[in-house]
Structure formats: structure tokens, C-alpha cells
Coordinates of C-alpha atoms in Angstrom, one line a residue:
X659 CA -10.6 19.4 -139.2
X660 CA -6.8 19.0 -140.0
X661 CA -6.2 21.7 -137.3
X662 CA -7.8 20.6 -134.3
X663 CA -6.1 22.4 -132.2
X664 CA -7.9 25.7 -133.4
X665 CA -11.1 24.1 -134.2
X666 CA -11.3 22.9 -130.4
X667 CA -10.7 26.4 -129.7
X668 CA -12.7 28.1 -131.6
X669 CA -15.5 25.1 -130.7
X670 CA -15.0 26.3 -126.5
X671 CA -15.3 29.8 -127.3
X672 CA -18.8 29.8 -128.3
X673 CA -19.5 27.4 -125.7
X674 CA -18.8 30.3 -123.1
X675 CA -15.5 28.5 -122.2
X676 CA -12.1 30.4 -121.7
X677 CA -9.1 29.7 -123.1
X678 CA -6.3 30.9 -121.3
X679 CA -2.2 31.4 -121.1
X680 CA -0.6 29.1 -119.0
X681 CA 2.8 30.9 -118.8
X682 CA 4.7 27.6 -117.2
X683 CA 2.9 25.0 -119.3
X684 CA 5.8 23.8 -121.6
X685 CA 5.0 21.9 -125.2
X686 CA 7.8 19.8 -127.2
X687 CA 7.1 19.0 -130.5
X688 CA 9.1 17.8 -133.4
X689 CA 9.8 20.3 -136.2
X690 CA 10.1 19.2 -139.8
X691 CA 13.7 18.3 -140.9
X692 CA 13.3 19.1 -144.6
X693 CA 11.4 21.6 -147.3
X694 CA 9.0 19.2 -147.8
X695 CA 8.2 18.4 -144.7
X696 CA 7.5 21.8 -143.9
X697 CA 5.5 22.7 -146.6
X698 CA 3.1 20.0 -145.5
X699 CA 2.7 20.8 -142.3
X700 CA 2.0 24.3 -142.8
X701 CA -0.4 23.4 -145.4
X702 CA -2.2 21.3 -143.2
X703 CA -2.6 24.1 -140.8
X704 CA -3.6 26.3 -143.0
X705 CA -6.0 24.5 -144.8
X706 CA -7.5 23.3 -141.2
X707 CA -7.8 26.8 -140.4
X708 CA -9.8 27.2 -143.2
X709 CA -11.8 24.1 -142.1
X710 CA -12.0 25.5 -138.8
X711 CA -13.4 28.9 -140.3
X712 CA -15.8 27.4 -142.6
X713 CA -17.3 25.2 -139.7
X714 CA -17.7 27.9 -137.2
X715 CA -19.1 30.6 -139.8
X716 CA -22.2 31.2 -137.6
X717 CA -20.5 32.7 -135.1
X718 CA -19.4 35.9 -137.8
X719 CA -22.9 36.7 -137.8
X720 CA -24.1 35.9 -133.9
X721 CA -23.9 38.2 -131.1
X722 CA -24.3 35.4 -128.8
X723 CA -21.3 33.7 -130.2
X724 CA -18.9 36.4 -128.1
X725 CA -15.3 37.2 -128.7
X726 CA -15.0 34.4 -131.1
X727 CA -17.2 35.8 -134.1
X728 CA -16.1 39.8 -133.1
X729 CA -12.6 39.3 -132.8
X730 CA -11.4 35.4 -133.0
X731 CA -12.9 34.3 -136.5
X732 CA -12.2 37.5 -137.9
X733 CA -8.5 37.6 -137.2
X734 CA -8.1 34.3 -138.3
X735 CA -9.6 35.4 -141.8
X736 CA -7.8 38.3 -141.8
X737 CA -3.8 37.7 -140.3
X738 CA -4.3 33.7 -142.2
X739 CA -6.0 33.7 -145.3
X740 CA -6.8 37.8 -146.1
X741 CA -3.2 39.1 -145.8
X742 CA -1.2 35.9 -147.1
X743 CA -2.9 36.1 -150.5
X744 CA -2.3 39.9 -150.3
X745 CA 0.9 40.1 -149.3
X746 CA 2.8 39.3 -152.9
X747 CA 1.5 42.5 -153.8
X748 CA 3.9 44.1 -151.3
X749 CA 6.8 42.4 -152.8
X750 CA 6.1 43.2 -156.0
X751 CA 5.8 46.8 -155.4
X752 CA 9.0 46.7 -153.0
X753 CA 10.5 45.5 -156.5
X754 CA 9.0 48.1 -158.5
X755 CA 10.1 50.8 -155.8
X756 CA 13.8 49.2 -156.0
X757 CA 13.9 49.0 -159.9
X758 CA 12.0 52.5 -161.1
X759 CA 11.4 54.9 -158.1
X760 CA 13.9 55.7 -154.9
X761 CA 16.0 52.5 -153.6
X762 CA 17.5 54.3 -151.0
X763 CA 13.7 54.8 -149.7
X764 CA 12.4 51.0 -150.2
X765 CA 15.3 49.6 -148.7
X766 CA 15.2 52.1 -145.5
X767 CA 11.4 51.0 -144.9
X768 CA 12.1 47.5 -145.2
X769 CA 14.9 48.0 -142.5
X770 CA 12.6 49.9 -140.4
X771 CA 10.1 47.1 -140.8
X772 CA 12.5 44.4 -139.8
X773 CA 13.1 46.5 -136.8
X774 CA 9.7 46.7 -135.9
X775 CA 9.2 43.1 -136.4
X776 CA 12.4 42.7 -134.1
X777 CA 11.7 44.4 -131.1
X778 CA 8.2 42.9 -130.1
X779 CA 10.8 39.6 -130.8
X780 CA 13.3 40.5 -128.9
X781 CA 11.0 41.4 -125.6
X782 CA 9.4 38.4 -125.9
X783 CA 12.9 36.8 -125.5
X784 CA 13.3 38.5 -122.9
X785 CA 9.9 38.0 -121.4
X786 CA 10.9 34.0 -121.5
X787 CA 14.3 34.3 -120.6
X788 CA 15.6 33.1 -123.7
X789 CA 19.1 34.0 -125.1
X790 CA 18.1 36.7 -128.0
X791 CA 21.3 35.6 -130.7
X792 CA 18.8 33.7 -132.8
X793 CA 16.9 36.6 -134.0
X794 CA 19.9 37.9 -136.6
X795 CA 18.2 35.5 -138.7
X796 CA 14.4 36.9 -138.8
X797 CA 15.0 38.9 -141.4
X798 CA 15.4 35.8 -143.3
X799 CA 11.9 35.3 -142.6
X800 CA 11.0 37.5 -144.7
X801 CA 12.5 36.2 -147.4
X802 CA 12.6 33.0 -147.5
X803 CA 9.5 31.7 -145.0
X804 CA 7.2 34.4 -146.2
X805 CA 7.3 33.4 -150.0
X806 CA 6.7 29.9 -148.6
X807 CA 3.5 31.3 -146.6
X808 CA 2.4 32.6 -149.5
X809 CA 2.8 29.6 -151.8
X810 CA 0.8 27.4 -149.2
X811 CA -2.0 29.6 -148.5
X812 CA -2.4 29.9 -152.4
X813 CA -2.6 26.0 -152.4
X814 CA -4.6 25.5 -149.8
X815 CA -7.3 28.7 -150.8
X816 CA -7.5 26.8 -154.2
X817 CA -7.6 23.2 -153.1
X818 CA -10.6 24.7 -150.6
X819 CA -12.5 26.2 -153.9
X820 CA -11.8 23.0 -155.5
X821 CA -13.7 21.3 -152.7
X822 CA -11.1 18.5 -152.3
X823 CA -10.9 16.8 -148.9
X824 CA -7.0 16.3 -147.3
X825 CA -6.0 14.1 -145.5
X826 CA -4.0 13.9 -142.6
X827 CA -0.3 14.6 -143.8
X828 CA 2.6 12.1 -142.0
X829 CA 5.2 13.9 -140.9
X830 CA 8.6 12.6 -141.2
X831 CA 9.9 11.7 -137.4
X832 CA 13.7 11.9 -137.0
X833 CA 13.2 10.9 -133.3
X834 CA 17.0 12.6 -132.5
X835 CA 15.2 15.2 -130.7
X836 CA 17.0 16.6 -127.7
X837 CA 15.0 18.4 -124.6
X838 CA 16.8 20.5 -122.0
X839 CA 16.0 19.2 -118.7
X840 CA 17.5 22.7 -117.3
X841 CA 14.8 25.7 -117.3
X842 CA 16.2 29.0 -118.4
X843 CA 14.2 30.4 -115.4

């Protein structure tokens, strides 16, 4: 599948394996350095998580299968296919609310959302010892990387129904990638 990763997985859960948090184990990767390059990644994950899904249905319907067809497979359908296609609706109603009913209201539960969404954020900062300034910006996120979300699980759902086969997608490499040798620890 295109996300091998969660295939792999999903493919040692039902084998009876554990996967497990290894809180020191440290992962660099290279982050897309343009729109497009984004996009394309995150529709290669998302349409390998369908993949990954589709390929591991049995285990939805298996009570041998474990934590991965209770819990795993159906989180995955709901948090990264479900909820993306559903979520424009929420927009459009926050619109709605804005335009024709109370704006004061709207606007005060999409604050107290973004504050909900920043707290978890913030402890996990904390719980790794990183410096917290960055998150100002996550309530960007719902503006800007959500609608993107959105776009690419809409692409990806329809390329799936069209039964087209992806391919790998390159990544642009800038290779100017810097790594801290110091640990925040």
C-alpha cells in the first residue's frame, strides 16, 4: 500500500504482535517545501490508509483479529475518512451561524474549540520538553490545513471509487535540512 507504515501496523496487530511507544526513539524526516508538495504527500497517506483499510477489512468482522478490528480499523475509518468528508458541513454551518443566527455565539465556540485543541497541544509540549511559542499558529490549522484535509480526502475517497491505482508520489528533496545534535532533555 502507499502507506506502509500503517499497513505494517495494522498487518502485526492481527498477528498478535504489539506495537509500542518508544518515548526516546527519535525520527527525522524531510517535510514538503511547497503546496504541492504537500498535497501529494498527504494524499498518498490518505489514500494508503484507505489501501490499508480495504486490505485488512476482515479484521472489522473477526473477534480473533483483537484490538485492531474493535478499535484500530475503526478509528482509522472514522478520525481519516468518516469525519474529513463530514467535516465541511461544520464550516458551512459555522458560516450560516455567523451570517443569519448569533455571531457573538459562533465565534465564542470556535475560540473555545481552539482552546480545547490547544491545551492537549500545549502538554504534549511540555510532556517533550519542547518550547510551546509555536502553537500561536494552530489556529491556523483550522483554517488553512483543514480545508486542505478536506480537499485530499475528497480526492482520494473518489479516486478509490474510481478504482484507479497510485503510484508512489516523489517528493521534492531540498536536502538543506538541519538536525539539532543538542536534546531538549
Amino acid at each position: 500500500t502507499l502507506a506502509e507504515d500503517t499497513d505494517l501496523t495494522i498487518a502485526l496487530g492481527r498477528l498478535g504482535w504489539k506495537v509500542i511507544y518508544a518515548e526516546d526513539a527519535r525520527g527525522y524526516t524531510e517535510t514538503p517545501a511547497s503546496l504541492g508538495g504537500l498535497w501529494r504527500q498527504r494524499y498518498r497517506w490518505s489514500f494508503g490508509t484507505m489501501q490499508s483499510v480495504w486490505k485488512h477489512r476482515r479484521a472489522l468482522f473477526r473477534r480473533s483479529e483483537g484490538p485492531i478490528g474493535k478499535i484500530g480499523l475503526p478509528y482509522l475509518v472514522l478520525f481519516q475518512i468518516a469525519l474529513p468528508l463530514l467535516a465541511p458541513l461544520v464550516d458551512i454551518f459555522a458560516l450560516y451561524g455567523i451570517l443569519f443566527l448569533n455571531p457573538v455565539m459562533v465565534i465564542a465556540y470556535w475560540l473555545a474549540f481552539n482552546l480545547l485543541v490547544l491545551i492537549p497541544g500545549a502538554y504534549a509540549f511540555h510532556l517533550d520538553h519542547e518550547r510551546p511559542w509555536v502553537l500561536w499558529a494552530l489556529p491556523l490549522q483550522a483554517v488553512v490545513y483543514r480545508q486542505l484535509m478536506y480537499l485530499v480526502v475528497l480526492q482520494s475517497v473518489a479516486s478509490a471509487l474510481q478504482g484507479m491505482r497510485l503510484r508512489w508520489q516523489h517528493v521534492e528533496r531540498s536536502g538543506d535540512v538541519e538536525v539539532a545534535t543538542d536534546s531538549p532533555r
